Amino acid sequence: MSTGRKQAPRMSRPAARYWKGKAPKGAAEVESDSEAEDEAYNQQEEGDVLIEGNQDIIQEDDHDHDDLQVRRDISKAKSMNIALKDVNISREGKVIVGGREESGRTALEDEESSEESESEEKADIAGKGEESDESSEYELESEDEKPKLQFRPVFVPKRARATIAEKDAIAQDTEEALKKKELEAEERRKQSHDLVAESIRRELAEKEKEEIIPDVDDTDGIDPAAEFEAWRLRELGRIKKEKEEELHREEEREEIERRRAMPEDQRLKEDLERAQKLREEKPKGQQKFLQKYWHKGAFRQDEEILKRHDFTEATESTVDVSMLPKVMQVKNFGKRSRTKYTHLLDQDTTVDSVVKAGGKSVETAGCFSCGGSHLKKDCPQNTGPLTQRGTGSNAAPTGPGRPRYDSNNSWRDGEGARLREDSGWKTNRSRDGERHERSNTYGSRSRSPPRRRPRDEEHSRSDRRRSQERSDDRGYRDKRRRIRFKYLVKVAVIGSGLAGLTASYLLTRQHDKNALQFEVHLFEKASSIGMDSSSVSLPVPKFEKEWRVDVPMRSFQGGYYRQLISLYNSLGVAFRKADFSYSFSLLTPQGKGQKRKITSTMIYNGASGRSGVSMPSALMPEHQLDKTSSLYSRLAARALATGVFVLLTAQLLLCYIRTLIYSIPIWRSTRVPTMTFREWADATMPKGTIAKWTGMDTAWIDYTQMILVPLFSAICTAPEADVIEHPVEEFLDYIWLTLGTHHYVVINGVRDVVTRLSSGLEHIHTSTPIIAIRPDADDSRLASIECAKLSGSEVHSGFHHIIFATQASSAVPLIRSYMQSLLPDATRQRSSVGELIQCLQSFTYRPTIVINHTDGTLVPDDTRDRRDLNLISLDWEARAKGDIHNDSELCVSSSHAMATHILPRPKGYPLNLPDVYQTTNPIIPPRKDSILSIAKLERAVVSMKSKEALKGLYREEGRKWWQCASQGQSRLGPLQGAGRLSGEGGPGIWICGSFAYAGIPLLEGCVVSARSVIEQGIFQSEGITPTSTPWN
């Protein structure tokens, strides 16, 4: 069987735009093969399109002639008339075309029937072919017949199909289906019935609810008194709650304003203290064995195990180096990089003599060329010119030096001298030549010959010239020979009070003539420098500047603070006179039937007694007479009060004169240095008959108990018991030295002092509490300091000296940690440190509270009795009964003298604002809403034991017979330096502070002890001789 050749495809003509439901134009003229017809058929399947017109049905056959005959018939076929009609399907499943119902078979049935007819037709043709062999071709009878009308396939939905409808009808007619329908209908009827019943029931319930009127359960009027009391309690509770909320808002507002007015460092300090307090108040539970490690695993170990051993230390050598030859007992023996000379550690660089060849000794031999007792530059072998230029630092330019002349014929007078002369340098010879030429020239120009000097004069001038040249040459050589590098000395100052700042200031002053340089590190545990860390700043409305209040009070008196005043003058600190006035009062606590009152007993107007005293308001007649009293009664009362006041003033004057007489150094008893104040008061009390008759014995007791004891209790910030047992010599020195002098205060506050003293410090460590002090790991002669930081501990090492400018109680544990870290063979140093610790343990300290507030009830009740400083003590009757008991954290024991200072208002302070008070050691608390700041401090108190221990830190020498203990010459005690002054190894440990000086522990002791430690301690141990005094 052969296949016909296919024609090449021709390009189709472009058809018009296609519109849905409308046949495109030109579709009839387009010839298409079977694939195009199939594609068009597939595209038109979506619609129900009726195909009309004549169409030839192509029959395929296996023979070639049939294929050709079919193609010929297709070409003869006419074009079809295609018209699209509307095709719809009714609910009953009938097809409606163009509005007319169609009947007949579907296209699928027509296709099946056509296939059957074709097969029958082919069978008939085959039979005819078998019967007659004459014809091999046949023609289709359909050529002349009219084509049949056919429909395109149409998709019929499932609901419109006849077979599906029949199946559904059969299923619905079964018994189960009928029964199911009945059940569903019954269920629907029941649900509708329930809905109707529920709505009817709801309507009936609403009607009944409208008709029912509930009874009110009212118990009002049963018990009016109880009901009123309950209402009263509720109303009071509501008012109290509103008041508390208002107070809380006011306190919060004041707290916000107070914190806004505080400096940043003080605010940070307060936050840290509050956080520390919260951490301490947080309850800590009891943990089981190793419970804190449960979350870390069973085999987890702390990092402490890594600190038990130093893994970086040198390991023990397995070879005995001492058995090797001496030439091999060096580091890196046999290596190319090894040098014969190791280090300067084995050399004494403090000796000015020359060294021997090879640098192994400091004996007379020292020339590297010949080994003679001279330097290489003076060696006689240097006869020729300098042939080789120096290298390294030897070739560095040294600047224009002094031209020298040397009579020796050495290499320095060869080409070098000629070069200097050629380059224009004027040596002694050239200057002499110029002088002679100038004289000759002048002589040639003058009319008379030059005057000839005597021969002896020329000879003496030449001798002086040669001696001057020799001295210049010798000084130049010495200057070049004695050049040294500065030696760095590290000093740690612990504590930033006035003592620590003074010591740091003296160390940082330039010492140009000394080959030492001090590197000072100042350590302070507070967030700011200690001398000003407790001070507060108060805002002044309508002013940019703040009111700085020093805490505690920083006043000083002329005669007792000589060194402090000299220091302030040298620094340029401005201060002014402030002659304070005093009032001495008694506090009567609140009791049954009486209010708390503060009554003045004596008023002192200051200025060392030059301003006299005033009458207290308690003696005035207004307190004893009514307004209805007669004039005679008033005059009599006033005369009586004036007489009593004059009598008491006379007794007070006599007692004060006796005190001055006993305070004169030349009239003091030899027992005074070993007497306490109680013993001195008893020994000096008048005991004669006249004294008893005039009442001077009682007046002396009242004077000591009501004037001196409160006064020195306020000065020493100590309770009455400590004042009574205080050594009396310090009190008498204070009275004598302050006689006729003025009080002073710094104008710009202690912040100005701190700024000036710390201006030269480069290493200031604030918020750095010290944990321990240990010997340096690299050099046991030095010390290292371990500090606590938020991120962990921090170690500062390499300190030659440590100055403790803090309380003795705070220095003891740190020094003890150093003693415990000493090596076992350091017995002498351990003994010295132990004696120093024992000495410091003899000093006692008392807590002190300073409160800034606006409460005006901590001063005398009568405004006429109020003065600059108001000293208030508990009256004798209440003290005997023990009526006052203050458990407040803001109070001290009632045996203290409460000192309230009325702070002077700054310029521009509004008058409508309340006064600001500073109370030291309050025995009654101020109102909480009036408190501005609270500071808790510690002050040293002198006792007979501490006075004896002071001899280990401070000793007086050369006191004149008219001088007090603090006026004579003094030197450091033997315990200062912990053996450094006696030549022992180890760092120097020095103590300074207010307690390390003779007298009452005040600011003067800080300055004097710090200066003594620096000048007599550190400078002397380092071999420094001060060329000038810092102040006179």
PDB file of N, CA and C in Angstrom, residues 526-565:
ATOM      1  N   ALA A 526      33.342  56.279  96.973  1.00  0.00           N
ATOM      2  CA  ALA A 526      32.141  57.030  96.601  1.00  0.00           C
ATOM      3  C   ALA A 526      32.194  57.400  95.124  1.00  0.00           C
ATOM      4  N   SER A 527      31.050  57.884  94.630  1.00  0.00           N
ATOM      5  CA  SER A 527      30.970  58.248  93.219  1.00  0.00           C
ATOM      6  C   SER A 527      31.630  59.582  92.913  1.00  0.00           C
ATOM      7  N   SER A 528      31.930  60.367  93.922  1.00  0.00           N
ATOM      8  CA  SER A 528      32.625  61.646  93.731  1.00  0.00           C
ATOM      9  C   SER A 528      33.701  61.757  94.801  1.00  0.00           C
ATOM     10  N   ILE A 529      34.549  62.773  94.658  1.00  0.00           N
ATOM     11  CA  ILE A 529      35.656  62.950  95.589  1.00  0.00           C
ATOM     12  C   ILE A 529      35.109  63.203  96.991  1.00  0.00           C
ATOM     13  N   GLY A 530      35.718  62.539  97.981  1.00  0.00           N
ATOM     14  CA  GLY A 530      35.119  62.425  99.307  1.00  0.00           C
ATOM     15  C   GLY A 530      34.876  63.719 100.044  1.00  0.00           C
ATOM     16  N   MET A 531      35.733  64.717  99.890  1.00  0.00           N
ATOM     17  CA  MET A 531      35.557  65.942 100.657  1.00  0.00           C
ATOM     18  C   MET A 531      34.268  66.660 100.296  1.00  0.00           C
ATOM     19  N   ASP A 532      33.788  66.448  99.084  1.00  0.00           N
ATOM     20  CA  ASP A 532      32.569  67.125  98.622  1.00  0.00           C
ATOM     21  C   ASP A 532      31.468  66.131  98.267  1.00  0.00           C
ATOM     22  N   SER A 533      31.638  64.864  98.613  1.00  0.00           N
ATOM     23  CA  SER A 533      30.670  63.852  98.181  1.00  0.00           C
ATOM     24  C   SER A 533      29.343  63.964  98.897  1.00  0.00           C
ATOM     25  N   SER A 534      29.301  64.491 100.136  1.00  0.00           N
ATOM     26  CA  SER A 534      28.056  64.581 100.886  1.00  0.00           C
ATOM     27  C   SER A 534      27.362  65.925 100.735  1.00  0.00           C
ATOM     28  N   SER A 535      27.994  66.885 100.080  1.00  0.00           N
ATOM     29  CA  SER A 535      27.377  68.197  99.916  1.00  0.00           C
ATOM     30  C   SER A 535      26.192  68.107  98.951  1.00  0.00           C
ATOM     31  N   VAL A 536      25.265  69.065  99.077  1.00  0.00           N
ATOM     32  CA  VAL A 536      24.063  69.073  98.257  1.00  0.00           C
ATOM     33  C   VAL A 536      23.935  70.428  97.576  1.00  0.00           C
ATOM     34  N   SER A 537      23.228  70.426  96.454  1.00  0.00           N
ATOM     35  CA  SER A 537      22.951  71.655  95.705  1.00  0.00           C
ATOM     36  C   SER A 537      21.452  71.902  95.725  1.00  0.00           C
ATOM     37  N   LEU A 538      21.057  73.083  96.167  1.00  0.00           N
ATOM     38  CA  LEU A 538      19.652  73.453  96.237  1.00  0.00           C
ATOM     39  C   LEU A 538      19.369  74.470  95.138  1.00  0.00           C
ATOM     40  N   PRO A 539      18.290  74.280  94.373  1.00  0.00           N
ATOM     41  CA  PRO A 539      17.986  75.226  93.302  1.00  0.00           C
ATOM     42  C   PRO A 539      17.439  76.537  93.864  1.00  0.00           C
ATOM     43  N   VAL A 540      17.859  77.614  93.268  1.00  0.00           N
ATOM     44  CA  VAL A 540      17.365  78.946  93.620  1.00  0.00           C
ATOM     45  C   VAL A 540      16.451  79.405  92.490  1.00  0.00           C
ATOM     46  N   PRO A 541      15.173  79.623  92.763  1.00  0.00           N
ATOM     47  CA  PRO A 541      14.266  80.026  91.683  1.00  0.00           C
ATOM     48  C   PRO A 541      14.721  81.328  91.018  1.00  0.00           C
ATOM     49  N   LYS A 542      14.533  81.352  89.682  1.00  0.00           N
ATOM     50  CA  LYS A 542      14.840  82.513  88.849  1.00  0.00           C
ATOM     51  C   LYS A 542      16.333  82.814  88.782  1.00  0.00           C
ATOM     52  N   PHE A 543      17.160  81.856  89.214  1.00  0.00           N
ATOM     53  CA  PHE A 543      18.609  82.042  89.127  1.00  0.00           C
ATOM     54  C   PHE A 543      19.205  80.784  88.516  1.00  0.00           C
ATOM     55  N   GLU A 544      20.236  80.961  87.693  1.00  0.00           N
ATOM     56  CA  GLU A 544      20.879  79.825  87.054  1.00  0.00           C
ATOM     57  C   GLU A 544      21.760  79.059  88.027  1.00  0.00           C
ATOM     58  N   LYS A 545      22.433  79.759  88.939  1.00  0.00           N
ATOM     59  CA  LYS A 545      23.333  79.111  89.870  1.00  0.00           C
ATOM     60  C   LYS A 545      22.536  78.419  90.973  1.00  0.00           C
ATOM     61  N   GLU A 546      23.159  77.375  91.521  1.00  0.00           N
ATOM     62  CA  GLU A 546      22.540  76.625  92.603  1.00  0.00           C
ATOM     63  C   GLU A 546      23.166  77.037  93.933  1.00  0.00           C
ATOM     64  N   TRP A 547      22.424  76.771  94.979  1.00  0.00           N
ATOM     65  CA  TRP A 547      22.895  77.037  96.329  1.00  0.00           C
ATOM     66  C   TRP A 547      23.597  75.780  96.827  1.00  0.00           C
ATOM     67  N   ARG A 548      24.922  75.854  96.915  1.00  0.00           N
ATOM     68  CA  ARG A 548      25.718  74.705  97.334  1.00  0.00           C
ATOM     69  C   ARG A 548      25.872  74.732  98.844  1.00  0.00           C
ATOM     70  N   VAL A 549      25.442  73.667  99.498  1.00  0.00           N
ATOM     71  CA  VAL A 549      25.497  73.545 100.949  1.00  0.00           C
ATOM     72  C   VAL A 549      26.537  72.490 101.294  1.00  0.00           C
ATOM     73  N   ASP A 550      27.576  72.876 102.023  1.00  0.00           N
ATOM     74  CA  ASP A 550      28.629  71.947 102.415  1.00  0.00           C
ATOM     75  C   ASP A 550      28.134  71.033 103.533  1.00  0.00           C
ATOM     76  N   VAL A 551      28.409  69.748 103.382  1.00  0.00           N
ATOM     77  CA  VAL A 551      28.043  68.751 104.393  1.00  0.00           C
ATOM     78  C   VAL A 551      29.281  67.932 104.680  1.00  0.00           C
ATOM     79  N   PRO A 552      29.747  67.902 105.947  1.00  0.00           N
ATOM     80  CA  PRO A 552      29.258  68.663 107.090  1.00  0.00           C
ATOM     81  C   PRO A 552      29.734  70.122 107.026  1.00  0.00           C
ATOM     82  N   MET A 553      29.451  70.850 108.087  1.00  0.00           N
ATOM     83  CA  MET A 553      29.815  72.263 108.139  1.00  0.00           C
ATOM     84  C   MET A 553      31.340  72.414 108.090  1.00  0.00           C
ATOM     85  N   ARG A 554      31.862  73.263 107.182  1.00  0.00           N
ATOM     86  CA  ARG A 554      33.309  73.405 106.959  1.00  0.00           C
ATOM     87  C   ARG A 554      33.764  74.795 107.376  1.00  0.00           C
ATOM     88  N   SER A 555      33.676  75.117 108.630  1.00  0.00           N
ATOM     89  CA  SER A 555      34.179  76.394 109.129  1.00  0.00           C
ATOM     90  C   SER A 555      35.506  76.161 109.845  1.00  0.00           C
ATOM     91  N   PHE A 556      36.324  77.196 109.920  1.00  0.00           N
ATOM     92  CA  PHE A 556      37.618  77.091 110.599  1.00  0.00           C
ATOM     93  C   PHE A 556      37.925  78.427 111.263  1.00  0.00           C
ATOM     94  N   GLN A 557      38.732  78.332 112.325  1.00  0.00           N
ATOM     95  CA  GLN A 557      39.043  79.502 113.142  1.00  0.00           C
ATOM     96  C   GLN A 557      40.517  79.858 113.005  1.00  0.00           C
ATOM     97  N   GLY A 558      40.792  81.151 113.074  1.00  0.00           N
ATOM     98  CA  GLY A 558      42.105  81.665 112.730  1.00  0.00           C
ATOM     99  C   GLY A 558      43.256  81.074 113.521  1.00  0.00           C
ATOM    100  N   GLY A 559      43.164  81.019 114.852  1.00  0.00           N
ATOM    101  CA  GLY A 559      44.313  80.602 115.647  1.00  0.00           C
ATOM    102  C   GLY A 559      44.582  79.121 115.613  1.00  0.00           C
ATOM    103  N   TYR A 560      43.572  78.297 115.362  1.00  0.00           N
ATOM    104  CA  TYR A 560      43.742  76.848 115.449  1.00  0.00           C
ATOM    105  C   TYR A 560      44.047  76.209 114.105  1.00  0.00           C
ATOM    106  N   TYR A 561      43.746  76.887 113.006  1.00  0.00           N
ATOM    107  CA  TYR A 561      43.894  76.304 111.668  1.00  0.00           C
ATOM    108  C   TYR A 561      44.950  77.075 110.878  1.00  0.00           C
ATOM    109  N   ARG A 562      46.161  77.172 111.400  1.00  0.00           N
ATOM    110  CA  ARG A 562      47.195  77.956 110.729  1.00  0.00           C
ATOM    111  C   ARG A 562      47.641  77.309 109.418  1.00  0.00           C
ATOM    112  N   GLN A 563      47.902  76.008 109.425  1.00  0.00           N
ATOM    113  CA  GLN A 563      48.350  75.321 108.204  1.00  0.00           C
ATOM    114  C   GLN A 563      47.242  75.274 107.148  1.00  0.00           C
ATOM    115  N   LEU A 564      46.000  75.100 107.569  1.00  0.00           N
ATOM    116  CA  LEU A 564      44.888  75.073 106.617  1.00  0.00           C
ATOM    117  C   LEU A 564      44.729  76.426 105.926  1.00  0.00           C
ATOM    118  N   ILE A 565      44.824  77.500 106.690  1.00  0.00           N
ATOM    119  CA  ILE A 565      44.696  78.835 106.098  1.00  0.00           C
ATOM    120  C   ILE A 565      45.859  79.109 105.144  1.00  0.00           C
TER     121      ILE A 565
END
